[in-house]
CSV table of C-alpha atoms in Angstrom, one decimal:
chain,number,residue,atom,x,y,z
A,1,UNK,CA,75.2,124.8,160.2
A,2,UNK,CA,73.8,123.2,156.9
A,3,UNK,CA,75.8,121.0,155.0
A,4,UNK,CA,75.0,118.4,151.9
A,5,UNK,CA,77.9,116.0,150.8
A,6,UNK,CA,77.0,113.8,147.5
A,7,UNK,CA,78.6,110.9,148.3
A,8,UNK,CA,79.5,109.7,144.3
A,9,UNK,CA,81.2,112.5,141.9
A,10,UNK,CA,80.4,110.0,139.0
A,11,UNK,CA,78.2,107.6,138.1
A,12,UNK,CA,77.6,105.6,135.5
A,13,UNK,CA,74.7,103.2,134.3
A,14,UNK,CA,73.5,101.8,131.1
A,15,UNK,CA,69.9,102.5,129.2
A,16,UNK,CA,67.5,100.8,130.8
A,17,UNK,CA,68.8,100.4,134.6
A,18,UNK,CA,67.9,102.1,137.6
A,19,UNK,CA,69.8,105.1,139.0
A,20,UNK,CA,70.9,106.2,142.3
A,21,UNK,CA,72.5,109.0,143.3
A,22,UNK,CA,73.1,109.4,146.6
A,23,UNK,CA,72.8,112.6,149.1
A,24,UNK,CA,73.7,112.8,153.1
A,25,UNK,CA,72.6,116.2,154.3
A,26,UNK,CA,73.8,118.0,157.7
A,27,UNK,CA,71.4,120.5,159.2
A,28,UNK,CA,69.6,122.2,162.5
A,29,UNK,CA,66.7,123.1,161.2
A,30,UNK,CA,63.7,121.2,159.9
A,31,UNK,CA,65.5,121.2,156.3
A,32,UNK,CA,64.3,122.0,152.6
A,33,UNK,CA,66.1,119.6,149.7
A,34,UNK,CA,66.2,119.7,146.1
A,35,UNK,CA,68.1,118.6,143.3
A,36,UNK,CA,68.9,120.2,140.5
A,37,UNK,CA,69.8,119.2,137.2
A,38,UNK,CA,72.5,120.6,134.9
A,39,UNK,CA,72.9,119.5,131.4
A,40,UNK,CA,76.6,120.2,129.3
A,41,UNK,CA,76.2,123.8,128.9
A,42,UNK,CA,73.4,124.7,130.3
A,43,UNK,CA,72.1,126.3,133.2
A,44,UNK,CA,70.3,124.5,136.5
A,45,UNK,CA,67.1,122.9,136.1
A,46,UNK,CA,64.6,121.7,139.8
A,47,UNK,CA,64.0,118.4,139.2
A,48,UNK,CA,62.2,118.3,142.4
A,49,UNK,CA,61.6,119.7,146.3
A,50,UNK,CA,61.3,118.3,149.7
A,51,UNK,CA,59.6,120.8,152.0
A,52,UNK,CA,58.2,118.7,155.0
A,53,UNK,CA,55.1,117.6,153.2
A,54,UNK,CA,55.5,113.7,152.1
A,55,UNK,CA,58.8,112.1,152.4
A,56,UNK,CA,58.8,110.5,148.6
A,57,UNK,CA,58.7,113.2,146.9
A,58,UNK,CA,58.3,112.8,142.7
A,59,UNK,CA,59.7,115.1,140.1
A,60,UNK,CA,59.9,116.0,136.4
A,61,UNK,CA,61.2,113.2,134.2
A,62,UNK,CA,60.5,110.1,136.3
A,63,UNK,CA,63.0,111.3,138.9
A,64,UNK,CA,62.1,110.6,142.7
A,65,UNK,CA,63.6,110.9,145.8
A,66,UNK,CA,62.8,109.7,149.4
A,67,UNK,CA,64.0,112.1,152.8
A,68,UNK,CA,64.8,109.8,155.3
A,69,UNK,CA,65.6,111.8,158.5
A,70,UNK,CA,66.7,109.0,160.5
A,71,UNK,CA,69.3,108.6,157.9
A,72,UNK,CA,69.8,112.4,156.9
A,73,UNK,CA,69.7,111.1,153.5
A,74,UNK,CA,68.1,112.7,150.5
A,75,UNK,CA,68.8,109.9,147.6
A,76,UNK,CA,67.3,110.8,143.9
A,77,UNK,CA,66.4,107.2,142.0
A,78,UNK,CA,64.6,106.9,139.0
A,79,UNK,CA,63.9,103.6,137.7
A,80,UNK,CA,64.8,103.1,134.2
A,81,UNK,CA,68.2,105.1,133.4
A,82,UNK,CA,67.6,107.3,129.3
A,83,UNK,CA,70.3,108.7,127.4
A,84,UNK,CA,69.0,112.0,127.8
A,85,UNK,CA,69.6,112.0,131.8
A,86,UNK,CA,73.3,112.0,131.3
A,87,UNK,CA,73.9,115.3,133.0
A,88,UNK,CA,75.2,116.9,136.5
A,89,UNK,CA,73.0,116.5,139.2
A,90,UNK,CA,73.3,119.0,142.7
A,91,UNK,CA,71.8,117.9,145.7
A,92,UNK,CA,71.0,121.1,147.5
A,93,UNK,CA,70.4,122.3,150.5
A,94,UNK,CA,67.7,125.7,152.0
A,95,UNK,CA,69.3,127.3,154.8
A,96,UNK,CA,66.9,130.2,156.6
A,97,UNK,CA,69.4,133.2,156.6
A,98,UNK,CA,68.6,137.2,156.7
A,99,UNK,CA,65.2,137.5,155.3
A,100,UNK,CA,65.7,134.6,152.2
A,101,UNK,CA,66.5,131.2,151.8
A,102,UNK,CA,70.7,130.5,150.9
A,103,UNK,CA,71.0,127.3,148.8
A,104,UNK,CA,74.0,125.3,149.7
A,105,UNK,CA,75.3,123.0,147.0
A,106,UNK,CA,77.2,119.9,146.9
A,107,UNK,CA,80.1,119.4,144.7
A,108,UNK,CA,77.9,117.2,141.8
A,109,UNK,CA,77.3,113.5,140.9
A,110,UNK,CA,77.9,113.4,137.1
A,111,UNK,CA,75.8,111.0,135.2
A,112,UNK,CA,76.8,108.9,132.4
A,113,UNK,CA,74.4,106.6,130.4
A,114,UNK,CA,75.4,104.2,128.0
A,115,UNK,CA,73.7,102.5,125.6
B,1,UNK,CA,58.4,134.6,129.5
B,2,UNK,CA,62.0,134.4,128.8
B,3,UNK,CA,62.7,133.8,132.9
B,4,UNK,CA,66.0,134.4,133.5
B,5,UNK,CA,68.3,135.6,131.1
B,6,UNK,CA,72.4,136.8,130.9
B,7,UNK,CA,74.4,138.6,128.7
B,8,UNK,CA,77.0,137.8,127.3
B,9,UNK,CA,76.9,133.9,127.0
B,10,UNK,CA,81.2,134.0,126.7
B,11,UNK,CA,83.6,136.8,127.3
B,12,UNK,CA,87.5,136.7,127.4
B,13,UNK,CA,89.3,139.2,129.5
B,14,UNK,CA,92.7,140.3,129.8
B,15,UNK,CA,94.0,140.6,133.5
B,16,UNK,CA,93.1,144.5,135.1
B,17,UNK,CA,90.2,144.5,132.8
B,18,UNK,CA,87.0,145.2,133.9
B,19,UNK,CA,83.9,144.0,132.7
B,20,UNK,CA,79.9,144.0,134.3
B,21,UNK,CA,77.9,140.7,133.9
B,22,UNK,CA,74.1,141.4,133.0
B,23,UNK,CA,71.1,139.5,134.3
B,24,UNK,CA,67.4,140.0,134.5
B,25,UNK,CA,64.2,138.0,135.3
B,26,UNK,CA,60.3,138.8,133.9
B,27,UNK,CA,58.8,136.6,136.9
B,28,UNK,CA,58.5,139.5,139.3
B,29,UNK,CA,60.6,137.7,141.8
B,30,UNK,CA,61.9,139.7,144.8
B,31,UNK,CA,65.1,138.3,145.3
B,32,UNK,CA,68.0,137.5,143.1
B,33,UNK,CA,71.7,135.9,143.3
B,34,UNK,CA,75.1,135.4,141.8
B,35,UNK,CA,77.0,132.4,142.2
B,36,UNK,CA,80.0,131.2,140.4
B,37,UNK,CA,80.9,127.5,139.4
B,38,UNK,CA,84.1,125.8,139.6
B,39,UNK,CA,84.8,122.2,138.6
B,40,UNK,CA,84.2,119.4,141.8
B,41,UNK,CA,82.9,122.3,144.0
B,42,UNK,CA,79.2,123.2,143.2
B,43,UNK,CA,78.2,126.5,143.6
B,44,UNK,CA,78.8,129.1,145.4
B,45,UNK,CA,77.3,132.4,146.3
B,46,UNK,CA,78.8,135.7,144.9
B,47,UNK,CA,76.3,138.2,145.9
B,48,UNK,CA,72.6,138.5,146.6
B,49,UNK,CA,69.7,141.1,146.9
B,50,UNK,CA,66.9,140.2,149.1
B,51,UNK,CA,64.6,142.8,147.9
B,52,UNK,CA,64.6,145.8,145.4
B,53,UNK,CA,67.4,148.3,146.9
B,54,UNK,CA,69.6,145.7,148.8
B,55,UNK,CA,72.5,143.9,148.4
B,56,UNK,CA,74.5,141.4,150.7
B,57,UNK,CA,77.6,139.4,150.8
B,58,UNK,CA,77.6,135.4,150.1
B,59,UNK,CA,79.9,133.3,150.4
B,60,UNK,CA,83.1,134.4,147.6
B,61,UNK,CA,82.5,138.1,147.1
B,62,UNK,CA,85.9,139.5,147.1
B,63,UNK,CA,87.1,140.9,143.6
B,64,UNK,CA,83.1,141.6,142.9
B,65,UNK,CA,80.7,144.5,143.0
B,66,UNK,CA,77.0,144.2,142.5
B,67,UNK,CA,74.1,146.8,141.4
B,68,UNK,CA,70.4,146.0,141.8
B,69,UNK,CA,69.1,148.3,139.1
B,70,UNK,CA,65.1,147.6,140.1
B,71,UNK,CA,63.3,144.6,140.5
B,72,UNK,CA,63.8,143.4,137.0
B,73,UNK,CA,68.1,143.4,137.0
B,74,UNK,CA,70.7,142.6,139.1
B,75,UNK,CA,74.5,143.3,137.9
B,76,UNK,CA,78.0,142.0,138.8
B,77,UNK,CA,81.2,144.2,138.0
B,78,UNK,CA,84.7,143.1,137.6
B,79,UNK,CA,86.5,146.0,138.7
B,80,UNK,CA,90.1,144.5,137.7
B,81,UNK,CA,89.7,140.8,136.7
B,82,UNK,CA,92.3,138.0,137.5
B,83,UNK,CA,92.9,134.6,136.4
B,84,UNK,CA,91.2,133.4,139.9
B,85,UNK,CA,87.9,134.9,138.7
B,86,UNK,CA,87.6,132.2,135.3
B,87,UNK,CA,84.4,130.4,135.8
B,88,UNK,CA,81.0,130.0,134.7
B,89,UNK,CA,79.0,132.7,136.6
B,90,UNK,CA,75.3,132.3,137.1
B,91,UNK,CA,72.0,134.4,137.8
B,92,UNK,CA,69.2,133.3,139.5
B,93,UNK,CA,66.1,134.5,141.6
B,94,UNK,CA,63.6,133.3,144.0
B,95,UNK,CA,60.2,134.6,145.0
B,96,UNK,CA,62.1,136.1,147.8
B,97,UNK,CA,60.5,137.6,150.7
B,98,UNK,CA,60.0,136.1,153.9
B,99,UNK,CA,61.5,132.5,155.5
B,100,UNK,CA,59.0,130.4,152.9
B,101,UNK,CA,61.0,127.9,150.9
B,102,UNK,CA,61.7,129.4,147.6
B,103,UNK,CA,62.9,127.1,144.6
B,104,UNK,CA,65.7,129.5,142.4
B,105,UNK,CA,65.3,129.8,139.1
B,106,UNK,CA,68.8,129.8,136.7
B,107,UNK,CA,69.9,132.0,133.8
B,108,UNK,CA,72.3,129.9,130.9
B,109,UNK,CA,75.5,131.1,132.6
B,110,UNK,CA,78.6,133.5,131.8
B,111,UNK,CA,81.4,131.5,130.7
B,112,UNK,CA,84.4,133.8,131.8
B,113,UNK,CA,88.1,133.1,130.6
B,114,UNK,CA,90.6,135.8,132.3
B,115,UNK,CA,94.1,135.6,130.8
């Protein structure tokens, strides 16, 4: 069965550091990542995809993230923290099921930048 | 291209109440989801249709009935709400069809209050 635990539920950096948020993922299959990004009252945005290609794998607003299978890790990093990526971030999970693809979510790492 | 879209943004209910969510998408997509989101515990899946003229259970779908109108919509009815079912409910929809890896792509969310 596919699983994703995000092992911090907040986080917090200032302006101008790196971030890490982490992600351990459980699954039997050759897996699909993401992570998605959820601003204060908005809906979910992909900031990026794993799908077997190249383990680094770059996304929209400097936002990067490295599979390591050895590991089962799925980390998202980005190198110099802005105020504008405080937000909610889901690590996700693609499970094969029935004909489509079921996301399975973890519970969120909140981001808080300060300045 | 408006994507995915929900009516209404914020609705209050009184307990035995019934009420239908609304949701379409303009990017042709196949399949498309419900999921509801509760604090420290992600998302999780309501209901979802595959394809045009199919519906299946996810993870939570008791208290919850769904229509696929066409390929376009995809509703979720409150038959008689209860105070379990406040959340923030969200669309979204996928390319769909076959085992491919399929990003989701997420309506602004329902913000539901039942008293």
């Amino acid at each position: 069965a596919q699983s994703v635990t995000q092992l911090d539920s907040h986080v917090s950096v200032s302006e101008g550091t790196p971030v890490l948020l982490r992600c351990n993922y459980s699954s039997s299959y050759s897996p699909s990542l993401f992570w998605y990004v959820q601003h204060p009252n908005k809906g979910l945005q992909l900031l990026l995809k794993y799908t077997s290609a190249a383990t680094l794998v770059k996304g929209i607003n400097g936002f990067e993230a490295e599979f390591k299978k050895s590991e089962t890790s799925f980390h998202l990093t980005k190198p110099s923290a802005h105020m504008s990526d405080a937000a909610e971030y889901f690590c996700v999970v693609s499970a094969p099921s029935s004909g489509y693809n079921k996301l399975i979510f973890g519970a969120g790492t909140r981001l808080a930048v300060h300045p | 291209n408006a994507g995915v879209t929900q009516t209404p943004k914020f609705q209050v209910l009184k307990t035995g109440q019934s009420m239908t969510l609304q949701c379409a998408q303009d990017m042709n997509h196949n399949s498309m989801y419900w999921y509801r989101q509760d604090p420290g515990m992600g998302l999780r899946l309501i209901y979802y249709s595959a394809s045009e003229g199919t519906t299946d259970k996810g993870e939570v779908p008791n208290g919850y009935n769904v229509s696929r109108l066409n390929k376009r919509e995809f509703s979720l009815r409150l038959e008689s709400a209860a105070p379990s079912q406040t959340s923030v409910y969200f669309c979204a929809s996928s390319v769909g069809r076959g085992l491919g890896v399929h990003e989701q792509y997420f309506g602004p969310g329902t913000r539901l209050t039942v008293t």
